[in-house]
Amino acid sequence: SNTPASALRATDTGVFVGHFTNDYQLLQARASDRRALDSYFGSGNSASVCAGRISYTFGFQGPCLAVDTACSSSLVALHLACQSLKFGESSAALVGGVNLMLSPDLTINFSKAGMMSADGRCKTFDVSANGYVRGEGCGMIVLKTVTAAQAAGDHIFAVVKGSAINQDGRSSGLTAPNGPSQETVIRTALANAGVKPSEVGYVEAHGTGTSLGDPIEANSLAEVLSEGRTGPFVLGAVKTNIGHLEGAAGVAGLLKIILAIKHNSIPPNLHFNKLNPSIEFGDCDV
């Protein structure tokens, strides 16, 4: 954006941040010395303050919220920011997510649940996929309506044409995706964007590198995107490159797409050798 942050002070600029881990709080709790707790313990570990501190620092007065929907947190934050812009609630929005690994507790927990890759490699869509790999980082983007961005002379890297959110409802387990629900949210997002399934050329998948979730996601995509298709679509997952950023996973994938558009080049997936036989693309060329 060509607009300096200082010029947005006291404006209705929104802040939408996805994150859900609380490692710093775990570290402090493990110390077991309540006498060491100070007046910043509550605010320093609060998800709402994670987002609110940004608004406070820059003087933004638009909507400000932290979003915790697990691994979809930063993409749900994006959806909510788009809605806020669409309805005139915000004139601009900062959207993103953050994930830090400061304590081994969650990694131990996920390992005992059989979710982690034993060899530390994310092998999305591969027959040898054996779990996901945790990663840390943060990412933020600036959103405006196209009209507002053009009026300000901003460089527009990409346009969000549509989005959608839903929930699996009842499935076979907490970590097991629901294929029909995934198909529904894809169709809703395409309809919201006014895009035909056959017009999609690239999909940045969630692609965690699990033997259960990957086939469900890939098969759901194929079921929807095969409609009316005559050419192939490209499928990728940034988690093979940087790991699963959990609360920031969605914005990491979005930034990958933006950079791919900018450089007219799609980075290859790492650790892919042979397609998981449970993935059936049918008539789709991928």
Short mmCIF file of C-alpha atoms in Angstrom, two decimals:
data_model
loop_
_atom_site.label_atom_id
_atom_site.label_comp_id
_atom_site.label_asym_id
_atom_site.label_seq_id
_atom_site.Cartn_x
_atom_site.Cartn_y
_atom_site.Cartn_z
CA SER A 1 0.00 0.00 0.00
CA ASN A 2 1.16 3.56 -0.74
CA THR A 3 -0.58 4.79 2.41
CA PRO A 4 1.74 5.06 5.47
CA ALA A 5 0.42 3.41 8.63
CA SER A 6 0.49 6.76 10.40
CA ALA A 7 -2.13 8.09 7.99
CA LEU A 8 -4.56 5.35 9.09
CA ARG A 9 -4.62 6.49 12.72
CA ALA A 10 -8.21 6.93 13.96
CA THR A 11 -9.61 5.32 10.80
CA ASP A 12 -11.88 2.26 10.61
CA THR A 13 -9.00 -0.02 9.60
CA GLY A 14 -9.68 -3.54 10.86
CA VAL A 15 -7.32 -6.16 12.30
CA PHE A 16 -8.06 -9.88 11.95
CA VAL A 17 -5.51 -12.33 13.37
CA GLY A 18 -5.61 -16.12 13.43
CA HIS A 19 -3.78 -18.07 16.12
CA PHE A 20 -4.51 -20.72 18.71
CA THR A 21 -1.38 -21.97 20.47
CA ASN A 22 -0.49 -20.76 23.98
CA ASP A 23 3.07 -21.98 24.44
CA TYR A 24 4.24 -18.94 26.39
CA GLN A 25 1.52 -19.50 28.94
CA LEU A 26 2.54 -23.16 29.20
CA LEU A 27 6.13 -22.12 29.87
CA GLN A 28 5.06 -19.79 32.64
CA ALA A 29 2.74 -22.38 34.16
CA ARG A 30 5.49 -25.00 34.13
CA ALA A 31 7.67 -22.71 36.23
CA SER A 32 5.13 -23.29 39.02
CA ASP A 33 6.15 -20.09 40.76
CA ARG A 34 3.03 -17.98 41.10
CA ARG A 35 5.06 -15.33 42.86
CA ALA A 36 6.76 -14.64 39.51
CA LEU A 37 3.45 -13.78 37.80
CA ASP A 38 3.14 -10.07 37.16
CA SER A 39 0.45 -7.69 35.97
CA TYR A 40 1.19 -8.56 32.33
CA PHE A 41 0.55 -12.32 32.64
CA GLY A 42 -3.10 -12.09 31.56
CA SER A 43 -2.71 -9.58 28.76
CA GLY A 44 0.53 -11.13 27.53
CA ASN A 45 -1.17 -14.49 26.99
CA SER A 46 -4.51 -13.26 25.68
CA ALA A 47 -5.44 -13.97 22.07
CA SER A 48 -7.56 -10.83 21.93
CA VAL A 49 -4.60 -8.71 22.99
CA CYS A 50 -2.50 -10.33 20.26
CA ALA A 51 -4.78 -8.62 17.76
CA GLY A 52 -5.62 -5.61 19.90
CA ARG A 53 -2.00 -4.59 20.38
CA ILE A 54 -1.74 -4.00 16.61
CA SER A 55 -4.77 -1.70 16.62
CA TYR A 56 -3.44 0.04 19.73
CA THR A 57 0.04 0.57 18.27
CA PHE A 58 -1.20 2.11 15.03
CA GLY A 59 -4.36 3.73 16.36
CA PHE A 60 -6.75 1.72 14.17
CA GLN A 61 -10.38 1.94 15.25
CA GLY A 62 -12.02 -0.64 13.01
CA PRO A 63 -13.02 -4.20 14.00
CA CYS A 64 -10.28 -6.03 15.87
CA LEU A 65 -10.45 -9.71 16.65
CA ALA A 66 -8.45 -12.87 17.13
CA VAL A 67 -9.80 -15.96 15.37
CA ASP A 68 -9.35 -19.50 16.65
CA THR A 69 -10.75 -22.14 14.32
CA ALA A 70 -7.65 -24.33 14.66
CA CYS A 71 -5.70 -24.75 11.42
CA SER A 72 -8.13 -22.66 9.37
CA SER A 73 -7.81 -19.65 11.71
CA SER A 74 -6.03 -17.22 9.38
CA LEU A 75 -8.24 -18.11 6.40
CA VAL A 76 -11.37 -17.62 8.46
CA ALA A 77 -9.85 -14.29 9.51
CA LEU A 78 -9.49 -13.49 5.80
CA HIS A 79 -13.13 -14.40 5.16
CA LEU A 80 -14.31 -12.19 8.02
CA ALA A 81 -12.12 -9.31 6.84
CA CYS A 82 -13.57 -9.57 3.33
CA GLN A 83 -17.07 -9.46 4.79
CA SER A 84 -16.13 -6.41 6.86
CA LEU A 85 -14.85 -4.61 3.76
CA LYS A 86 -17.83 -5.69 1.68
CA PHE A 87 -20.35 -4.28 4.14
CA GLY A 88 -18.44 -1.04 4.70
CA GLU A 89 -17.54 -1.88 8.28
CA SER A 90 -13.82 -1.39 7.48
CA SER A 91 -12.11 0.76 4.87
CA ALA A 92 -8.97 -1.38 5.04
CA ALA A 93 -7.89 -4.46 6.97
CA LEU A 94 -4.76 -6.17 8.20
CA VAL A 95 -5.20 -9.92 8.00
CA GLY A 96 -2.90 -12.74 8.97
CA GLY A 97 -1.84 -15.31 11.49
CA VAL A 98 0.98 -16.26 13.81
CA ASN A 99 2.37 -19.47 15.27
CA LEU A 100 5.30 -19.90 17.63
CA MET A 101 6.66 -23.10 19.16
CA LEU A 102 8.11 -22.17 22.54
CA SER A 103 7.25 -25.34 24.43
CA PRO A 104 7.37 -29.05 23.49
CA ASP A 105 4.02 -29.82 25.12
CA LEU A 106 1.81 -29.63 22.03
CA THR A 107 4.35 -31.50 19.91
CA ILE A 108 4.38 -34.29 22.49
CA ASN A 109 0.59 -34.28 22.58
CA PHE A 110 0.27 -34.44 18.77
CA SER A 111 2.90 -37.16 18.59
CA LYS A 112 1.01 -39.31 21.08
CA ALA A 113 -2.12 -38.77 19.01
CA GLY A 114 -0.29 -40.17 15.96
CA MET A 115 -0.53 -36.90 14.03
CA MET A 116 3.16 -36.11 13.55
CA SER A 117 5.55 -37.35 10.86
CA ALA A 118 8.09 -39.61 12.56
CA ASP A 119 10.84 -38.64 10.10
CA GLY A 120 10.08 -34.92 10.16
CA ARG A 121 9.11 -34.69 6.48
CA CYS A 122 5.79 -33.44 5.14
CA LYS A 123 4.99 -35.70 2.17
CA THR A 124 1.71 -34.25 0.93
CA PHE A 125 -0.28 -36.55 -1.40
CA ASP A 126 2.55 -39.09 -1.44
CA VAL A 127 2.07 -42.77 -0.73
CA SER A 128 4.60 -42.45 2.10
CA ALA A 129 2.76 -39.59 3.85
CA ASN A 130 2.92 -40.34 7.56
CA GLY A 131 1.86 -37.19 9.38
CA TYR A 132 2.41 -33.49 9.51
CA VAL A 133 5.40 -31.38 10.52
CA ARG A 134 4.97 -28.37 12.78
CA GLY A 135 6.32 -25.01 11.64
CA GLU A 136 6.36 -21.52 13.04
CA GLY A 137 6.07 -18.08 11.53
CA CYS A 138 3.68 -15.25 10.84
CA GLY A 139 2.24 -13.48 7.84
CA MET A 140 0.11 -10.39 7.28
CA ILE A 141 -1.50 -8.86 4.23
CA VAL A 142 -3.29 -5.56 3.65
CA LEU A 143 -6.79 -5.81 2.24
CA LYS A 144 -8.83 -3.09 0.58
CA THR A 145 -11.66 -3.12 -1.90
CA VAL A 146 -10.39 -2.95 -5.47
CA THR A 147 -11.99 0.48 -5.88
CA ALA A 148 -10.24 1.86 -2.78
CA ALA A 149 -6.89 0.35 -3.73
CA GLN A 150 -7.06 1.81 -7.23
CA ALA A 151 -8.06 5.22 -5.90
CA ALA A 152 -5.05 5.21 -3.56
CA GLY A 153 -2.68 4.12 -6.34
CA ASP A 154 -1.79 0.93 -4.46
CA HIS A 155 -0.07 -1.96 -6.19
CA ILE A 156 -2.59 -4.81 -6.25
CA PHE A 157 -0.83 -8.17 -5.92
CA ALA A 158 -3.97 -10.30 -6.07
CA VAL A 159 -7.75 -10.09 -5.80
CA VAL A 160 -9.89 -12.21 -3.47
CA LYS A 161 -12.91 -12.90 -5.65
CA GLY A 162 -14.86 -14.96 -3.14
CA SER A 163 -14.68 -17.06 0.01
CA ALA A 164 -16.78 -19.38 2.12
CA ILE A 165 -16.66 -21.16 5.46
CA ASN A 166 -18.54 -24.12 6.92
CA GLN A 167 -18.14 -26.96 9.43
CA ASP A 168 -17.86 -30.72 8.96
CA GLY A 169 -20.63 -31.47 11.42
CA ARG A 170 -20.45 -35.11 12.49
CA SER A 171 -17.56 -37.06 11.00
CA SER A 172 -15.58 -40.12 12.03
CA GLY A 173 -13.43 -38.15 14.48
CA LEU A 174 -12.06 -34.79 15.59
CA THR A 175 -9.14 -34.87 13.13
CA ALA A 176 -10.96 -36.69 10.31
CA PRO A 177 -12.23 -34.38 7.53
CA ASN A 178 -15.69 -34.75 6.02
CA GLY A 179 -15.50 -35.07 2.22
CA PRO A 180 -19.05 -33.90 1.37
CA SER A 181 -18.64 -30.86 3.62
CA GLN A 182 -15.41 -29.98 1.85
CA GLU A 183 -17.12 -30.26 -1.52
CA THR A 184 -19.90 -27.99 -0.28
CA VAL A 185 -17.56 -25.23 0.91
CA ILE A 186 -15.59 -25.35 -2.36
CA ARG A 187 -18.78 -25.03 -4.42
CA THR A 188 -20.01 -22.18 -2.20
CA ALA A 189 -16.73 -20.29 -2.54
CA LEU A 190 -16.74 -20.70 -6.32
CA ALA A 191 -20.33 -19.52 -6.54
CA ASN A 192 -19.54 -16.55 -4.31
CA ALA A 193 -16.62 -15.68 -6.60
CA GLY A 194 -18.59 -16.21 -9.80
CA VAL A 195 -15.99 -18.72 -10.99
CA LYS A 196 -16.73 -22.01 -12.77
CA PRO A 197 -14.92 -25.13 -11.51
CA SER A 198 -13.30 -25.57 -14.91
CA GLU A 199 -11.79 -22.08 -14.69
CA VAL A 200 -9.63 -22.95 -11.68
CA GLY A 201 -6.04 -23.51 -12.79
CA TYR A 202 -4.27 -23.86 -9.45
CA VAL A 203 -5.26 -24.98 -5.96
CA GLU A 204 -3.13 -24.38 -2.89
CA ALA A 205 -4.31 -27.28 -0.78
CA HIS A 206 -4.39 -27.69 2.97
CA GLY A 207 -2.29 -30.81 2.30
CA THR A 208 -1.00 -31.69 5.76
CA GLY A 209 0.78 -34.86 4.69
CA THR A 210 -1.48 -37.34 6.47
CA SER A 211 -2.60 -40.66 5.02
CA LEU A 212 -6.23 -39.95 5.97
CA GLY A 213 -6.75 -36.23 5.36
CA ASP A 214 -4.86 -35.87 2.09
CA PRO A 215 -7.02 -38.32 0.07
CA ILE A 216 -10.24 -36.84 1.41
CA GLU A 217 -9.17 -33.33 0.44
CA ALA A 218 -7.78 -34.32 -2.96
CA ASN A 219 -10.81 -36.43 -3.86
CA SER A 220 -13.18 -33.61 -2.82
CA LEU A 221 -11.28 -31.16 -5.03
CA ALA A 222 -11.35 -33.57 -7.96
CA GLU A 223 -15.07 -34.18 -7.53
CA VAL A 224 -15.83 -30.46 -7.82
CA LEU A 225 -13.14 -29.24 -10.22
CA SER A 226 -13.68 -32.02 -12.78
CA GLU A 227 -17.01 -30.49 -13.80
CA GLY A 228 -16.74 -29.19 -17.36
CA ARG A 229 -12.95 -29.38 -17.30
CA THR A 230 -10.95 -29.89 -20.47
CA GLY A 231 -7.49 -28.98 -19.16
CA PRO A 232 -5.48 -29.84 -16.05
CA PHE A 233 -5.26 -28.03 -12.75
CA VAL A 234 -2.15 -27.75 -10.62
CA LEU A 235 -2.18 -28.85 -6.99
CA GLY A 236 0.34 -27.68 -4.39
CA ALA A 237 0.93 -27.43 -0.65
CA VAL A 238 3.41 -25.04 0.96
CA LYS A 239 3.56 -27.27 4.05
CA THR A 240 6.07 -29.46 2.23
CA ASN A 241 8.37 -26.42 2.12
CA ILE A 242 7.91 -24.77 5.52
CA GLY A 243 5.81 -27.14 7.61
CA HIS A 244 2.35 -26.65 9.05
CA LEU A 245 2.07 -23.19 10.60
CA GLU A 246 -1.22 -24.14 12.28
CA GLY A 247 -2.92 -20.82 13.13
CA ALA A 248 -0.89 -19.13 10.36
CA ALA A 249 -1.13 -22.00 7.85
CA GLY A 250 -3.77 -20.36 5.69
CA VAL A 251 -2.03 -17.02 5.25
CA ALA A 252 1.21 -18.89 4.46
CA GLY A 253 -0.55 -20.62 1.57
CA LEU A 254 -2.11 -17.34 0.46
CA LEU A 255 1.27 -15.60 0.43
CA LYS A 256 2.66 -18.47 -1.64
CA ILE A 257 -0.10 -17.96 -4.21
CA ILE A 258 0.50 -14.19 -4.31
CA LEU A 259 4.24 -14.70 -4.86
CA ALA A 260 3.58 -17.37 -7.49
CA ILE A 261 1.43 -14.89 -9.40
CA LYS A 262 4.07 -12.17 -9.01
CA HIS A 263 6.89 -14.39 -10.30
CA ASN A 264 4.75 -16.38 -12.75
CA SER A 265 6.14 -19.58 -11.26
CA ILE A 266 4.69 -22.26 -8.96
CA PRO A 267 7.16 -23.80 -6.49
CA PRO A 268 7.24 -27.61 -6.62
CA ASN A 269 6.10 -29.79 -3.74
CA LEU A 270 8.95 -31.39 -1.84
CA HIS A 271 9.06 -35.09 -0.88
CA PHE A 272 6.62 -36.19 -3.59
CA ASN A 273 7.54 -39.38 -5.42
CA LYS A 274 4.46 -41.55 -5.84
CA LEU A 275 0.78 -40.62 -5.58
CA ASN A 276 -1.15 -42.03 -2.62
CA PRO A 277 -3.29 -44.83 -4.14
CA SER A 278 -6.28 -43.66 -2.08
CA ILE A 279 -6.38 -40.47 -4.16
CA GLU A 280 -8.63 -40.84 -7.19
CA PHE A 281 -8.62 -37.92 -9.60
CA GLY A 282 -10.92 -39.73 -12.04
CA ASP A 283 -11.14 -37.80 -15.30
CA CYS A 284 -9.23 -34.86 -13.83
CA ASP A 285 -5.76 -34.12 -15.19
CA VAL A 286 -3.62 -32.78 -12.35
#
